[in-house]
Every structure is written in structure tokens, then in C-alpha cells.
Amino acid sequence: MRDPVENPFSPGSDIVPEVWAGRTAQLSDWRDVVRPRLLKGLPERGRTILGEPGLGKSSLVRRIAQQAERSGDWVTPQLRVPLGSDPLKLVAAAVLALAAQAGLPAARERAIEGLLDRVQTVAASGLSLTLQQKEGPEPHVALTELLVEVGRAAIARDVVAMLHIDEVQNITDERALSQLLIALGDAITHEIRVAAPGGAQVRRGLPIAVYLTGLPDFEDRAGALKGATFARRFRTTVLAPIDDDDLAEALQEFVLPGWEVPGPDGGRTRIRMEPDAASAIIEICRGEPFLFQLAGQHAWNADRSPVITREQALRGWRGAQREAVAHVERILARLPERERAFVEAMAAVPPQERKLTRIAAEMGYAKVTDAGPTSQRLDTVRGIIDRGRLYSFRHRAVEAYLTSDWPDVS
Ligand SMILES: Nc1ncnc2c1ncn2[C@@H]1O[C@H](COP(=O)(O)OP(=O)(O)O)[C@@H](O)[C@H]1O
Ligand SMILES: [Mg+2]
């Protein structure tokens, strides 16, 4: 039945949506690069996936984690860092869970028992251990050492151990951030000696994958760390909106053969979508995963008939507009003053005249160079604009909000 209970769209955050679109480059990076290389003992950097809220960072890495789990890998849950909290505690607890999965607590080795004890203390006290000058190494050293043991066990089982730390921009304490990045970085670059067939000793890396996700502001913090090897140990991607073609492919399952739901008398039936309704949803959401789910959810709920029509998609959207506006306004409100002024000035200039000189003039700057750093950040750090010969918006929902009647699509 087409009813809200069976609605497959899910604008809520932190769950992998049933209606999945695109992100093929990132999924293939895991499947074809990260995982196989780690299993072979080859070095592979951690992955940092950043982007504005609602672009699908958490969902993407949860989907990768799901796929990893299906291959038998050991994965942590999504480790969400609460604002200002001590990430070492969170990560230590997760590494203990990985160690349990690896069967380490059953090992009767004194060294491992001691290590587990130390990491338990880190999970309880975190960074404050450093201050208490407790005996033993710094908390991050114990974490790395346990991760190395997890990595050894993973080699023996031919699986990858994967950690996902989310909302990393919430790590505000510089020492905590630096200890965490060193602990993880040291583990993913650690090499051990193994016997190759034939008996020769060779060095190999550990099959440990680290994914960090969060808002673009993280890049400033991590990059600014003194003596940071962050950039050499993690590869950063700033997510862009999803291509319309990918959204169309995701909705095609509704167009043909239809989305399967429970039918009358315990059977199954299909809910279909007119091609025009699918086009309307794609046009409305501007590549924003959150808005895609929101539009889809409201289109589904607009009626109970077995076919979702264009009229229903538009009517549903009218009920979602306030939430859509709030979403884009939240993104704009988070921007520092200058960046916000820049995107607003850019929106006020006609697309074919969007050169930096023209935008800087619109902002009232005397020199073009005054606008340079701001535009650079909006491009490389936030992924909101593209600085080509002409400037354009990469974040199409922000563009639509600033330059048109969107979300009004009647
Ligand atoms: N690839 C995708 N295809 C379809 N919907 C997605 C995709 N990625 C994310 N979403 C949806 O977008 C919304 C925001 O995703 P989320 O991962 O919470 O974003 P972020 O962590 O970047 O803030 C969620 O409702 C999620 O279901
Ligand atoms: Mg998220």
C-alpha cells in the first residue's frame, strides 16, 4: 500500500536511505582502491569527506561501512563527536570493540592484556590522562598500539578494520585533535614484517581504514595543526551535489518496474511514478540529497493512489517548502560574514558577467584582491562555488534560493 508507513524516502539524517543515488566515485574508491590495497598491505591514506550539511557525508560512509560489513570486515558504528567532547574516549571505546571483534581479549598474552587495560583507561579518562601524568605512554600511543594489534589480527583473517568518526568539526580542543590524528595516522602508516611465501621477510602496512566526516570547517582546524602530517596521511574530498542523471537513475525504479510494497491479502504490489513526477522531484531538489529525500517523501505522502503523479509531487513539495527554505538558510547562516556577502553579491550579478572583478565591485571592495581569499575558500574548502573563467555555483540549492523564486515551483 502507498501509505506513510511504507514510504521509502527518509529525510532524517544518519540512516542509509533506501532510495540511494550516485556517489559512485566514492563507493568505487572504497571497493576498488582502499579495500583491495589495504588487504594487499599497500599504503593507503585515510579519507576525509567534508561538505555542507545535508550533502550526504554520514550516509555515504555508513553505506561504505555496510558494504564492508557484508564483506566480513570489522567496522565501528558511526562515532559522532559531540561538540567540545573528548574524542579520545569515544575512539578508545570503539577500538576496544574492534579488539573484541578481533578476539584479542581471549589472547592470554600479558602484553595484550596490559594494552587493553591501558586503552580502557583512555576510554574512561581520555585526554585528561596526559594531565594526570599517569604511568605509561601518552593516551594516543596506547590507542595506536592497540590498533596495530587489531590490524595484525585483521591480516590473519584477511579483513579490513574500518573506523568512521563523524562530525569531526566538533573537536574543538587542539590537543585532543592532534592526539587523535596522530594516533590514527600512526596506525595507518605503521608497517610490520611478515614472512612472504618462500620465507623472505617483507614489510607491509595494516588493513586499517579510517574515514573522517564533517563540516568543511574541519579542514582549517586540522590543516592548521603545528607540524601537521594530516595532509600526507588523509585525503580530503569535498562533496558536491548529486548529478541529475544519478537522481534520475535512483527514481527509475519507481518509474519502471515500480517500488515494491506490501499489497492486499499479504501479497506484494508496486507503487509507480510518472516520468514527469520524477523530473519534477529532480528539478525541485537541485542535487541536494536531503531535499531529494524531502521531495520524494512528500510526493509519496501526497496521495494513496498507486501512481505518483507530477501534480502530487508539486503539491507535496508545497508542504515541504518551509523545511527546504530552513535547510538552505541554515547553510547560509553558518557562513562567516564575508563568505555570505560574497555569495549574495555573486547571486546579484548576472551569470554571464560573474567575474571576480565584477563581484568584488558589487561587494563594494576597492581592490579585486580583497575578495580573493574569500572566493578561494568558498570554492576549495566549502565547495559552494566554482571559480572558472566565470564564477558559478556548485551548490545549486543555494544558487536557486538566492537567484530565483525557488522553492516556489508552481
Ligand atoms: N547518495 C544519496 N542518495 C540519496 N539520498 C541521500 C544520499 N546521501 C544522503 N542522502 C540523504 O540526504 C540526507 C542527508 O544525508 P546525511 O548523510 O545526513 O548528510 P550530512 O551528513 O552530509 O549532513 C539524508 O536524508 C540522507 O538519507
Ligand atoms: Mg552527518
Coordinates of N, CA and C in Angstrom, one line a residue, residues 38 40-42 144-145 147-156 186-196 200-208:
L38 N 44.5 -2.1 0.9 CA 44.8 -2.4 2.3 C 45.0 -3.9 2.5
K40 N 46.1 -5.9 0.5 CA 47.5 -6.3 0.0 C 48.6 -5.8 0.8
G41 N 48.3 -5.0 1.8 CA 49.4 -4.5 2.6 C 50.0 -3.2 2.1
L42 N 49.3 -2.6 1.0 CA 49.9 -1.4 0.4 C 49.4 -0.2 1.2
T144 N 47.2 3.8 19.4 CA 47.9 3.3 18.2 C 48.3 1.8 18.4
E145 N 48.9 1.5 19.5 CA 49.4 0.2 19.8 C 48.3 -0.9 19.7
L147 N 45.5 -0.5 18.0 CA 45.1 -0.5 16.6 C 46.0 -1.4 15.8
V148 N 47.3 -1.4 16.1 CA 48.2 -2.2 15.4 C 47.9 -3.7 15.7
E149 N 47.6 -4.0 16.9 CA 47.2 -5.4 17.2 C 45.9 -5.8 16.5
V150 N 45.0 -4.9 16.4 CA 43.7 -5.2 15.7 C 44.1 -5.4 14.2
G151 N 45.0 -4.6 13.7 CA 45.5 -4.7 12.3 C 46.1 -6.1 12.1
R152 N 47.0 -6.5 13.0 CA 47.6 -7.8 12.8 C 46.6 -8.9 12.8
A153 N 45.6 -8.8 13.7 CA 44.5 -9.9 13.7 C 43.7 -9.8 12.4
A154 N 43.5 -8.6 11.9 CA 42.8 -8.5 10.6 C 43.5 -9.1 9.5
I155 N 44.8 -9.0 9.5 CA 45.6 -9.6 8.4 C 45.4 -11.1 8.4
A156 N 45.4 -11.7 9.7 CA 45.3 -13.1 9.8 C 43.9 -13.6 9.3
D186 N 49.4 7.3 12.8 CA 50.5 6.4 13.1 C 50.0 4.9 12.8
A187 N 48.8 4.6 13.1 CA 48.3 3.3 12.9 C 48.2 3.0 11.4
I188 N 47.7 3.9 10.6 CA 47.5 3.6 9.2 C 48.8 3.6 8.4
T189 N 49.9 4.3 9.0 CA 51.1 4.2 8.3 C 52.1 3.2 8.9
H190 N 51.7 2.5 10.0 CA 52.5 1.5 10.6 C 52.8 0.4 9.7
E191 N 54.1 -0.1 9.7 CA 54.4 -1.2 8.9 C 54.9 -2.4 9.8
I192 N 54.6 -3.6 9.5 CA 55.1 -4.7 10.2 C 55.8 -5.6 9.2
R193 N 56.6 -6.5 9.8 CA 57.3 -7.5 9.0 C 56.5 -8.8 8.9
V194 N 56.4 -9.3 7.7 CA 55.7 -10.6 7.6 C 56.5 -11.5 6.8
A195 N 56.3 -12.8 6.9 CA 57.0 -13.7 6.1 C 56.3 -13.9 4.7
A196 N 57.0 -13.7 3.7 CA 56.4 -13.8 2.3 C 56.6 -15.3 2.0
A200 N 61.1 -15.2 2.8 CA 61.7 -13.9 2.9 C 60.8 -13.0 3.8
Q201 N 61.5 -12.1 4.5 CA 60.7 -11.1 5.4 C 60.4 -9.9 4.5
V202 N 59.1 -9.5 4.5 CA 58.8 -8.2 3.8 C 58.0 -7.3 4.7
R203 N 58.0 -6.1 4.4 CA 57.3 -5.1 5.2 C 55.9 -4.9 4.5
R204 N 54.9 -4.7 5.4 CA 53.6 -4.4 4.8 C 52.8 -3.5 5.8
G205 N 51.8 -2.8 5.2 CA 51.0 -1.9 6.1 C 49.9 -2.7 6.7
L206 N 49.1 -2.1 7.6 CA 48.0 -2.8 8.2 C 46.7 -2.5 7.5
P207 N 45.8 -3.5 7.5 CA 44.5 -3.2 6.8 C 43.5 -2.4 7.7
I208 N 43.9 -1.1 7.9 CA 43.1 -0.3 8.7 C 42.6 0.9 7.9

